[in-house]
Structures are given as structure tokens and as C-alpha cells.
CSV table of C-alpha atoms in Angstrom, one decimal:
chain,number,residue,atom,x,y,z
T,11,MET,CA,-72.5,-57.2,70.2
T,12,GLY,CA,-69.8,-56.0,68.1
T,13,SER,CA,-72.0,-54.0,65.5
T,14,ARG,CA,-70.5,-50.4,63.6
T,15,TYR,CA,-73.1,-47.9,63.4
T,16,ASP,CA,-72.9,-44.5,61.7
T,17,LEU,CA,-73.7,-40.5,63.7
T,18,SER,CA,-75.1,-39.7,60.4
T,19,ALA,CA,-77.9,-42.8,60.4
T,20,PHE,CA,-78.8,-41.6,64.1
T,21,ILE,CA,-79.0,-38.0,62.7
T,22,LEU,CA,-81.6,-38.5,60.1
T,23,LEU,CA,-83.5,-41.0,61.5
T,24,PHE,CA,-84.0,-38.2,64.2
T,25,ILE,CA,-85.1,-35.6,62.0
T,26,GLY,CA,-87.2,-38.3,60.0
T,27,LEU,CA,-89.2,-39.0,63.9
T,28,TRP,CA,-89.5,-35.8,64.8
T,29,SER,CA,-90.8,-34.5,61.8
T,30,TYR,CA,-93.2,-37.4,61.3
T,31,PHE,CA,-94.7,-36.1,64.1
T,32,LEU,CA,-94.6,-32.8,63.8
T,33,HIS,CA,-96.4,-33.0,60.2
T,34,LYS,CA,-100.0,-34.8,59.2
T,35,LYS,CA,-99.7,-38.6,59.5
T,36,SER,CA,-100.2,-40.5,56.6
T,37,LEU,CA,-102.6,-43.3,57.5
T,38,ILE,CA,-101.2,-45.6,54.8
T,39,SER,CA,-98.0,-44.8,55.9
T,40,ILE,CA,-98.8,-46.2,59.4
T,41,PHE,CA,-100.5,-49.0,57.9
T,42,VAL,CA,-97.8,-50.0,55.8
T,43,LEU,CA,-95.1,-50.0,59.0
T,44,PHE,CA,-97.7,-51.9,60.8
T,45,VAL,CA,-97.8,-54.8,58.4
T,46,PHE,CA,-94.2,-54.3,58.0
T,47,PHE,CA,-92.7,-54.9,61.3
T,48,SER,CA,-96.1,-57.3,62.5
T,49,LEU,CA,-95.0,-59.6,59.5
T,50,GLN,CA,-90.9,-59.1,61.0
T,51,PHE,CA,-92.4,-60.3,64.5
T,52,ILE,CA,-94.0,-63.1,63.0
T,53,ILE,CA,-91.1,-64.9,61.3
T,54,PHE,CA,-89.0,-64.3,64.2
T,55,ILE,CA,-90.8,-66.2,65.8
T,56,PHE,CA,-91.7,-68.4,63.3
T,57,PHE,CA,-88.1,-69.3,62.2
T,58,TYR,CA,-86.8,-68.3,65.0
T,59,ILE,CA,-83.0,-67.8,63.6
T,60,PRO,CA,-80.9,-64.8,64.2
T,61,PRO,CA,-80.1,-64.0,67.7
T,62,TYR,CA,-82.6,-61.1,69.6
T,63,TYR,CA,-79.8,-58.6,69.5
T,64,ARG,CA,-79.7,-59.3,65.6
T,65,PHE,CA,-83.5,-59.2,65.4
T,66,ILE,CA,-83.9,-56.1,66.8
T,67,SER,CA,-80.8,-54.1,65.1
T,68,GLY,CA,-82.3,-54.9,61.6
T,69,LEU,CA,-85.3,-53.9,63.3
T,70,VAL,CA,-84.5,-50.7,64.4
T,71,TRP,CA,-81.9,-49.7,61.3
T,72,LEU,CA,-84.3,-51.5,58.3
T,73,GLY,CA,-86.9,-50.3,59.4
T,74,GLY,CA,-86.1,-46.6,60.1
T,75,LEU,CA,-85.5,-46.8,56.0
T,76,VAL,CA,-88.6,-48.2,55.4
T,77,PHE,CA,-89.8,-44.8,57.8
T,78,LEU,CA,-87.8,-42.5,55.9
T,79,LEU,CA,-89.2,-43.9,52.6
T,80,LEU,CA,-92.4,-43.4,53.6
T,81,GLY,CA,-92.0,-40.5,55.5
T,82,SER,CA,-88.9,-38.5,54.0
T,83,LYS,CA,-91.4,-35.9,52.0
T,84,ASN,CA,-92.6,-34.2,55.2
T,85,ILE,CA,-89.1,-33.0,55.9
T,86,HIS,CA,-88.3,-29.8,54.5
T,87,TYR,CA,-85.1,-28.4,53.2
T,88,SER,CA,-82.5,-26.9,50.5
T,89,GLN,CA,-81.9,-28.7,47.8
T,90,ASP,CA,-79.5,-26.2,46.3
T,91,LEU,CA,-77.9,-26.1,49.0
T,92,LEU,CA,-77.8,-29.8,50.4
T,93,TYR,CA,-75.9,-30.2,46.7
T,94,LYS,CA,-73.8,-27.5,47.5
T,95,TYR,CA,-73.0,-29.6,51.3
T,96,ILE,CA,-72.3,-32.5,49.4
T,97,ILE,CA,-70.0,-31.3,47.1
T,98,GLY,CA,-67.8,-29.8,48.9
T,99,VAL,CA,-67.8,-32.6,51.5
T,100,LEU,CA,-66.2,-34.6,48.8
T,101,CYS,CA,-64.3,-32.3,47.1
T,102,PHE,CA,-62.6,-32.2,51.1
T,103,THR,CA,-62.7,-36.1,50.8
T,104,SER,CA,-60.6,-36.0,47.5
T,105,PHE,CA,-58.0,-34.1,49.1
T,106,TYR,CA,-57.4,-35.9,52.3
T,107,ILE,CA,-57.5,-39.3,49.4
T,108,PHE,CA,-54.8,-37.0,47.3
T,109,PHE,CA,-52.4,-36.3,50.4
T,110,GLU,CA,-53.1,-39.9,51.8
T,111,GLY,CA,-52.1,-41.7,48.9
T,112,MET,CA,-49.0,-39.3,47.4
T,113,VAL,CA,-47.6,-37.9,50.9
T,114,MET,CA,-48.5,-40.8,53.0
T,115,ASP,CA,-48.2,-43.4,49.9
T,116,VAL,CA,-51.3,-45.3,51.6
T,117,ASP,CA,-51.8,-47.8,48.9
T,118,ARG,CA,-55.6,-47.4,48.7
T,119,PRO,CA,-56.9,-44.5,50.7
T,120,GLN,CA,-59.9,-44.1,52.5
T,121,ALA,CA,-59.8,-40.4,53.9
T,122,TYR,CA,-62.1,-40.6,57.0
T,123,PHE,CA,-64.3,-43.6,55.6
T,124,TYR,CA,-64.7,-46.7,57.2
T,125,GLU,CA,-63.5,-48.4,53.6
T,126,PRO,CA,-61.7,-47.8,50.8
T,127,SER,CA,-64.5,-49.1,48.9
T,128,PHE,CA,-66.8,-46.7,50.8
T,129,ALA,CA,-65.1,-43.3,49.9
T,130,GLY,CA,-64.5,-44.8,46.3
T,131,LEU,CA,-69.0,-45.3,46.4
T,132,CYS,CA,-69.7,-41.7,47.2
T,133,LEU,CA,-66.8,-40.2,45.1
T,134,TYR,CA,-67.7,-42.0,41.8
T,135,SER,CA,-71.9,-41.1,42.9
T,136,GLY,CA,-70.6,-37.5,43.1
T,137,ALA,CA,-68.9,-37.8,40.0
T,138,ALA,CA,-71.5,-39.5,38.3
T,139,GLY,CA,-74.4,-36.8,39.8
T,140,VAL,CA,-72.0,-34.3,37.9
T,141,ILE,CA,-72.0,-35.7,34.3
T,142,ILE,CA,-75.6,-35.6,34.1
T,143,ILE,CA,-75.6,-31.7,35.1
T,144,LEU,CA,-72.7,-31.1,32.7
T,145,ILE,CA,-75.7,-32.5,29.8
T,146,LEU,CA,-78.7,-32.0,31.3
T,147,CYS,CA,-78.7,-28.1,32.4
T,148,LYS,CA,-77.8,-24.5,31.6
T,149,SER,CA,-75.0,-23.2,32.9
T,150,SER,CA,-72.1,-20.6,31.7
T,151,LYS,CA,-69.0,-21.1,30.3
T,152,ILE,CA,-67.1,-20.7,34.2
T,153,VAL,CA,-69.5,-22.9,35.7
T,154,LYS,CA,-69.3,-25.5,33.1
T,155,LEU,CA,-65.5,-25.3,33.4
T,156,GLN,CA,-65.8,-25.7,38.1
T,157,LEU,CA,-68.0,-28.1,37.1
T,158,LEU,CA,-65.8,-29.9,34.4
T,159,ILE,CA,-62.6,-29.9,37.1
T,160,ILE,CA,-65.1,-31.3,40.2
T,161,PHE,CA,-65.6,-34.0,38.1
T,162,GLY,CA,-62.1,-34.5,37.7
T,163,ILE,CA,-61.0,-34.2,40.5
T,164,LEU,CA,-63.5,-36.7,42.1
T,165,VAL,CA,-63.0,-39.8,39.8
T,166,SER,CA,-58.8,-39.0,40.2
T,167,ALA,CA,-59.9,-39.2,44.0
T,168,ALA,CA,-61.9,-41.8,43.8
T,169,PHE,CA,-59.6,-43.8,41.5
T,170,LEU,CA,-57.0,-43.9,44.2
T,171,THR,CA,-59.3,-45.7,46.2
T,172,PHE,CA,-59.0,-48.6,43.5
T,173,SER,CA,-62.6,-49.2,44.5
T,174,MET,CA,-65.2,-51.9,42.5
T,175,HIS,CA,-67.9,-49.1,43.0
T,176,PHE,CA,-66.3,-48.1,39.3
T,177,LEU,CA,-68.7,-50.8,38.1
T,178,THR,CA,-71.7,-48.9,40.1
T,179,PHE,CA,-70.4,-45.5,38.4
T,180,ILE,CA,-70.8,-46.6,34.6
T,181,PHE,CA,-74.0,-48.6,35.8
T,182,SER,CA,-75.6,-45.4,36.4
T,183,ILE,CA,-74.1,-43.5,34.5
T,184,LEU,CA,-75.7,-46.3,31.4
T,185,ILE,CA,-79.0,-46.2,33.1
T,186,PHE,CA,-79.1,-42.0,32.6
T,187,PHE,CA,-77.9,-42.5,29.2
T,188,ILE,CA,-81.1,-44.5,28.2
T,189,LEU,CA,-83.8,-43.0,30.0
T,190,LEU,CA,-82.4,-39.4,28.7
T,191,PHE,CA,-81.3,-40.2,25.4
T,192,PRO,CA,-83.3,-37.7,23.9
T,193,TYR,CA,-82.6,-34.7,25.8
T,194,ILE,CA,-78.8,-35.9,26.8
T,195,PHE,CA,-77.6,-36.6,22.5
T,196,THR,CA,-78.8,-33.5,21.1
T,197,PHE,CA,-76.3,-32.4,18.5
T,198,GLU,CA,-75.2,-28.7,20.6
T,199,PHE,CA,-71.7,-28.9,19.9
T,200,LYS,CA,-70.7,-27.4,23.5
T,201,LYS,CA,-72.3,-30.8,24.9
T,202,ILE,CA,-70.3,-33.1,22.2
T,203,LEU,CA,-67.2,-31.5,23.1
T,204,ILE,CA,-68.2,-32.3,26.9
T,205,ALA,CA,-69.3,-36.1,26.4
T,206,PHE,CA,-65.9,-36.8,24.5
T,207,VAL,CA,-63.6,-34.8,27.4
T,208,ILE,CA,-65.9,-36.9,30.4
T,209,ILE,CA,-65.4,-39.8,27.8
T,210,PHE,CA,-62.0,-39.9,27.7
T,211,LEU,CA,-62.1,-39.2,31.6
T,212,ILE,CA,-63.9,-42.3,32.2
T,213,PHE,CA,-61.8,-44.5,29.4
T,214,LEU,CA,-58.5,-43.6,30.9
T,215,VAL,CA,-59.6,-44.2,34.3
T,216,GLY,CA,-61.8,-47.6,33.8
T,217,SER,CA,-58.7,-48.4,31.0
T,218,THR,CA,-56.6,-48.3,34.3
T,219,LEU,CA,-58.4,-50.4,36.8
T,220,VAL,CA,-59.8,-52.9,33.8
T,221,LEU,CA,-56.1,-53.5,33.3
T,222,SER,CA,-54.8,-53.6,37.1
T,223,SER,CA,-54.0,-56.8,38.8
T,224,HIS,CA,-56.6,-56.0,41.7
T,225,PHE,CA,-59.9,-55.7,39.4
T,226,GLN,CA,-59.2,-58.5,37.6
T,227,SER,CA,-58.7,-60.5,40.6
T,228,ARG,CA,-61.8,-59.7,41.9
T,229,THR,CA,-63.6,-60.5,39.2
T,230,ASP,CA,-62.5,-63.6,37.7
T,231,ILE,CA,-65.4,-65.8,38.8
T,232,SER,CA,-64.3,-68.8,36.7
T,233,ASP,CA,-61.3,-69.3,39.0
T,234,PRO,CA,-62.0,-67.3,42.3
T,235,THR,CA,-58.7,-66.8,44.8
T,236,ASN,CA,-59.6,-63.5,46.1
T,237,LEU,CA,-61.1,-63.1,49.4
T,238,SER,CA,-63.5,-60.9,49.2
T,239,LEU,CA,-65.0,-62.3,45.5
T,240,LEU,CA,-65.2,-65.6,47.3
T,241,ALA,CA,-67.2,-63.9,50.4
T,242,TRP,CA,-69.5,-62.3,47.3
T,243,LEU,CA,-70.1,-65.7,46.0
T,244,GLN,CA,-70.5,-66.8,49.4
T,245,GLY,CA,-73.2,-64.6,49.8
T,246,TYR,CA,-75.0,-65.5,46.6
T,247,ASP,CA,-75.4,-69.0,47.4
T,248,GLN,CA,-76.9,-68.2,50.6
T,249,MET,CA,-79.3,-66.3,49.0
T,250,VAL,CA,-80.0,-68.4,46.7
T,251,ALA,CA,-80.3,-71.0,49.6
T,252,SER,CA,-82.7,-68.3,51.9
T,253,ILE,CA,-84.9,-67.9,48.0
T,254,ILE,CA,-85.7,-72.2,48.8
T,255,LYS,CA,-86.4,-72.0,52.3
T,256,SER,CA,-88.8,-69.0,52.8
T,257,PRO,CA,-89.0,-67.7,48.8
T,258,VAL,CA,-92.1,-64.7,49.9
T,259,PHE,CA,-91.3,-63.4,53.6
T,260,GLY,CA,-87.2,-64.7,54.1
T,261,LEU,CA,-86.0,-65.9,57.1
T,262,GLY,CA,-86.2,-62.7,58.7
T,263,LEU,CA,-84.4,-59.7,60.3
T,264,GLY,CA,-80.6,-60.5,61.0
T,265,SER,CA,-81.2,-64.2,59.7
T,266,THR,CA,-78.0,-63.6,57.2
T,267,GLY,CA,-75.5,-66.1,58.4
T,268,ASN,CA,-77.0,-67.8,60.6
T,269,PHE,CA,-78.4,-70.5,59.0
T,270,ILE,CA,-77.4,-73.5,57.4
T,271,PHE,CA,-76.3,-73.7,53.6
T,272,LYS,CA,-74.1,-75.2,51.1
T,273,SER,CA,-71.3,-73.0,49.7
T,274,GLU,CA,-68.4,-73.9,48.1
T,275,TYR,CA,-67.1,-71.2,48.9
T,276,SER,CA,-67.6,-71.4,52.5
T,277,ASP,CA,-65.3,-73.9,51.6
T,278,ILE,CA,-62.5,-72.5,50.8
T,279,LEU,CA,-62.8,-69.1,53.2
T,280,TYR,CA,-62.8,-71.8,55.9
T,281,SER,CA,-59.6,-74.0,54.6
T,282,VAL,CA,-57.7,-69.9,54.6
T,283,GLY,CA,-59.3,-69.5,58.3
T,284,LYS,CA,-61.8,-66.6,56.7
T,285,ALA,CA,-64.9,-68.4,57.6
T,286,ASP,CA,-67.1,-66.4,59.2
T,287,LEU,CA,-65.4,-63.5,56.7
T,288,THR,CA,-69.3,-61.2,56.2
T,289,LEU,CA,-71.0,-64.3,56.8
T,290,ASN,CA,-73.8,-62.6,58.2
T,291,ASP,CA,-74.1,-59.7,55.9
T,292,ALA,CA,-73.7,-61.6,52.7
T,293,PHE,CA,-71.1,-58.8,50.9
T,294,SER,CA,-73.8,-57.4,49.2
T,295,LEU,CA,-77.6,-55.3,50.4
T,296,ALA,CA,-79.4,-57.0,47.6
T,297,PHE,CA,-78.5,-60.6,48.7
T,298,ARG,CA,-79.4,-59.6,52.5
T,299,LEU,CA,-82.5,-57.7,52.0
T,300,ILE,CA,-83.2,-60.8,49.8
T,301,ILE,CA,-82.4,-63.2,52.9
T,302,GLU,CA,-83.7,-61.4,55.7
T,303,ILE,CA,-87.7,-60.1,54.2
T,304,GLY,CA,-87.6,-61.9,51.4
T,305,LEU,CA,-88.9,-61.1,47.5
T,306,LEU,CA,-91.6,-60.1,47.8
T,307,PHE,CA,-90.7,-57.1,49.9
T,308,PHE,CA,-87.5,-56.5,47.4
T,309,LEU,CA,-89.2,-56.5,44.4
T,310,CYS,CA,-92.1,-54.0,46.1
T,311,PHE,CA,-88.5,-51.6,46.9
T,312,VAL,CA,-87.1,-52.3,43.2
T,313,SER,CA,-91.0,-51.2,41.8
T,314,TYR,CA,-90.8,-48.3,44.0
T,315,LEU,CA,-86.8,-47.6,42.6
T,316,LEU,CA,-88.3,-47.6,39.0
T,317,LYS,CA,-91.7,-45.5,39.9
T,318,ARG,CA,-88.9,-43.0,40.9
T,319,ILE,CA,-86.4,-42.8,38.0
T,320,LEU,CA,-89.8,-42.5,35.8
T,321,ASP,CA,-90.9,-39.3,38.3
T,322,PHE,CA,-86.8,-37.6,37.3
T,323,LYS,CA,-87.8,-38.6,33.7
T,324,ASN,CA,-90.9,-37.3,33.4
T,325,PHE,CA,-89.6,-33.6,35.3
T,326,ILE,CA,-87.2,-33.9,33.1
T,327,SER,CA,-89.2,-34.5,30.0
T,328,PHE,CA,-91.9,-31.7,31.2
T,329,LYS,CA,-88.9,-29.0,31.8
T,330,ASN,CA,-87.6,-29.5,28.2
T,331,LYS,CA,-91.4,-29.1,27.1
T,332,HIS,CA,-91.6,-26.0,28.6
T,333,LYS,CA,-88.4,-25.1,28.1
T,334,LEU,CA,-87.7,-24.4,31.4
T,335,ASP,CA,-84.4,-24.3,33.9
T,336,ILE,CA,-83.1,-27.8,35.2
T,337,SER,CA,-82.1,-27.4,38.5
T,338,LYS,CA,-78.3,-28.8,39.1
T,339,SER,CA,-79.1,-29.9,42.7
T,340,THR,CA,-82.1,-31.5,42.1
T,341,VAL,CA,-80.3,-33.5,39.3
T,342,PHE,CA,-77.5,-34.4,41.3
T,343,ASN,CA,-78.9,-35.1,44.6
T,344,PHE,CA,-81.3,-37.6,42.5
T,345,VAL,CA,-78.3,-39.2,40.6
T,346,PHE,CA,-75.7,-39.3,43.7
T,347,SER,CA,-78.4,-41.0,45.8
T,348,LEU,CA,-79.2,-43.6,43.1
T,349,THR,CA,-76.2,-44.2,42.3
T,350,ILE,CA,-75.2,-45.1,46.2
T,351,ILE,CA,-78.5,-47.4,46.1
T,352,LEU,CA,-77.1,-49.2,43.5
T,353,GLY,CA,-74.0,-49.4,45.1
T,354,CYS,CA,-75.4,-50.4,48.1
T,355,PHE,CA,-77.2,-53.5,46.2
T,356,LEU,CA,-74.3,-54.5,44.7
T,357,LYS,CA,-71.4,-54.7,47.7
T,358,GLU,CA,-72.3,-52.5,50.8
T,359,PRO,CA,-75.3,-54.4,53.0
T,360,LEU,CA,-75.2,-52.7,56.2
T,361,TYR,CA,-78.2,-51.1,57.1
T,362,PRO,CA,-77.2,-48.4,59.6
T,363,GLN,CA,-74.6,-46.9,57.1
T,364,SER,CA,-74.1,-43.2,56.3
T,365,PHE,CA,-74.3,-43.4,53.0
T,366,LEU,CA,-77.3,-46.1,52.6
T,367,TYR,CA,-79.2,-43.7,55.2
T,368,LEU,CA,-78.7,-40.0,53.0
T,369,GLY,CA,-79.4,-42.2,50.1
T,370,ILE,CA,-82.3,-42.9,51.1
T,371,PHE,CA,-83.4,-39.8,52.6
T,372,LEU,CA,-82.4,-38.1,49.2
T,373,PHE,CA,-83.8,-40.5,46.6
T,374,SER,CA,-87.7,-41.0,48.2
T,375,SER,CA,-87.5,-36.7,49.7
T,376,ILE,CA,-86.8,-34.7,46.2
T,377,PRO,CA,-90.0,-33.5,45.1
T,378,PHE,CA,-91.2,-34.2,40.7
T,379,LEU,CA,-94.9,-32.9,41.8
T,380,LYS,CA,-96.5,-31.3,39.2
T,381,VAL,CA,-97.9,-28.1,40.8
T,382,GLY,CA,-100.4,-25.7,38.3
T,383,ASN,CA,-98.5,-25.5,35.0
T,384,HIS,CA,-95.2,-26.4,36.2
T,385,ILE,CA,-92.6,-28.8,38.6
T,386,ASN,CA,-91.1,-28.1,41.7
């Protein structure tokens, strides 16, 4: 029906299913999945808003994300190997973007991503992971220099995409800086120097972006004229309308864009022939989740995110207390995945996107469990 599905989502969902049948099944996970799917069928029958194919698509792909959240801890893989793969792919992406922007003269290069915004989100997420590694983890001078170079490459390439996910990048960094304040802000000359270099690069990129007409047109809520901003504001109005109609359980999977709501931004989009622009996905994963599964499940997911963030903080605290080395791969994978999820909440609403599936898989599967006197 014209939907777009990423191959990586199929692969990760298949791996999750395969692992689930190989390992001992959790009765709690089975119960949660049963309740979730049963409730979605009841809501679909009760409201009967979305076409059947959109409901089935939502059931498969959002259900797949829920499945990964519940069962990905049964999937065993090398954190270090995956960290190296992700860094390698992001660097390759960056060089491809440099080629598109500087040689092919593409205004907003996107490499092999579907949109420049997607490329920007993944690159900024990688840069956020590298920052936290540099500040938290002990490394040799050569490794620190390599990481600084990688950070510069990722941020520079992300800048060329002119992605609004620079805001996601800043928000993610602030979360970790506040959360890990005692472990980050120590009076070590090396850390102060690294922090100064990073802050300078972020300021350089940020000031250039903020002053650009591209950025300003997408943040001027007082007098919106940009189509993307109008679509995002329309998505917000659609979310508010859904809360009024069904605040607790939402209007059902696939209901986004299939019920009547009022929005002045819809009128503006209609007047320029863009009435259907992102109407069926609300331009934001947070908006879409609230519309389709309601505030209850959305807040449950946010609570799970907060729990995992606190688990990460306790992991770092334990390592520092016992003077144990902090794994670079664990730090990077967690920061990378959280930034991806935050970016999707902001403005990437499609369920079967490769980076969302990877982000959810990593975020839920990274182990922070205490074993004896150590933490994995």
C-alpha cells in the first residue's frame, strides 16, 4: 500500500524471533505481549478508524519493537564488535556525504539514507557517543586523538545534512552531562582540554546552523511558513485531538491521519496543495504513539527509558567506586541508541526504520546487571 520498510528492521525482528524460540520463554513477556496485542484488537474493533492494512502494519512493526524491548536480552552479541561496526559505517557515511557535498555539489547530502534528516540523526548520535567515551573512559593518547578525529568527522558530515537533529544531539549531551556530573566534571587537565575542544566544535557548528535561514525557518513557531514545521505543528494538533477523544488507550494502531481533527496548520498546508504532508504519521514518533496507543502505554515506555538511564548511571557509579575500567563499547552503544530514540520522538515517526529498530534493540539489550562484585 505504498509503505516503506527497511531491510534492517526485518533482520532484527527475525533475529529476535529466532532467539526467542531458542531460549527459555519469559511468562511475564508473553503476558505483556498478549495484553498489548489483545487490547489493540479491541481498540481497532471499537473505534474502527484505520484501514485494515495500516492496522496490520502497525501491529507487526510496533509490535516488533515491543517484542525487542521484552526479549532482546536473550540475544547475545559482542558489544565491542558492534561498536566498531557502527563507528566504521558512520565514518564511511561521512566520507560519502563529503563527496556528495563537495564534489557533486548536493545541497543537503544524505549518503545512502532515505532522507538527509535520517543521516543527520545517526551521525549526531554517533558523535554524542564519542563525546561521552572521551570524557568517561580511560584511553591512551593515541586512542583519544583517534576519537577526537572521528568526532570531528561525524559532526562535520552531520552539519552538511542541515538536519534539525542538532537539537537532539544537544539535548542528549545535556542529559548525560547532568546525569553524570560527578564523574564528568573533575579537575583533570586532560578532561578539561578535551571538553574545551568539544565545546568549541559544537559551538562552531551550532552557531552556523542557528544563524542559517534553513534552521530559522524550521523553528519560527510564531509565524510558521516552512512546510516541515507546519506538518510538525499539524501533528501536534492531531495528538491533542486524539487525547480528547481517547486519552488512555489511544485511537488504535494506524489511526493517525484517519480521523477528523481541527488545525489551522492543516488549512495552511491545504492552501498550498500539501494537505496530506506527513498526515498519516504526525511527523513525530512521540505524537504518533500517543495518538495510536494512548498516554498509558506511552508513559510506560517513557518510564522504561528513565529506568534504563538510571541503570546506566548506576553502572558508571559502580565502576568509578571500585576503580574499574568503563567499557567504551557499552558507553557508546547506550548513548548512541538513546540519542536515536530521542531523535525519533522529535521528528522520525515511522515504526520500521532501520535506526529505530537498531536503537531499541541496543538500548534494551545492553547488560548493566551486577554479577557478584562486578558489573557486566
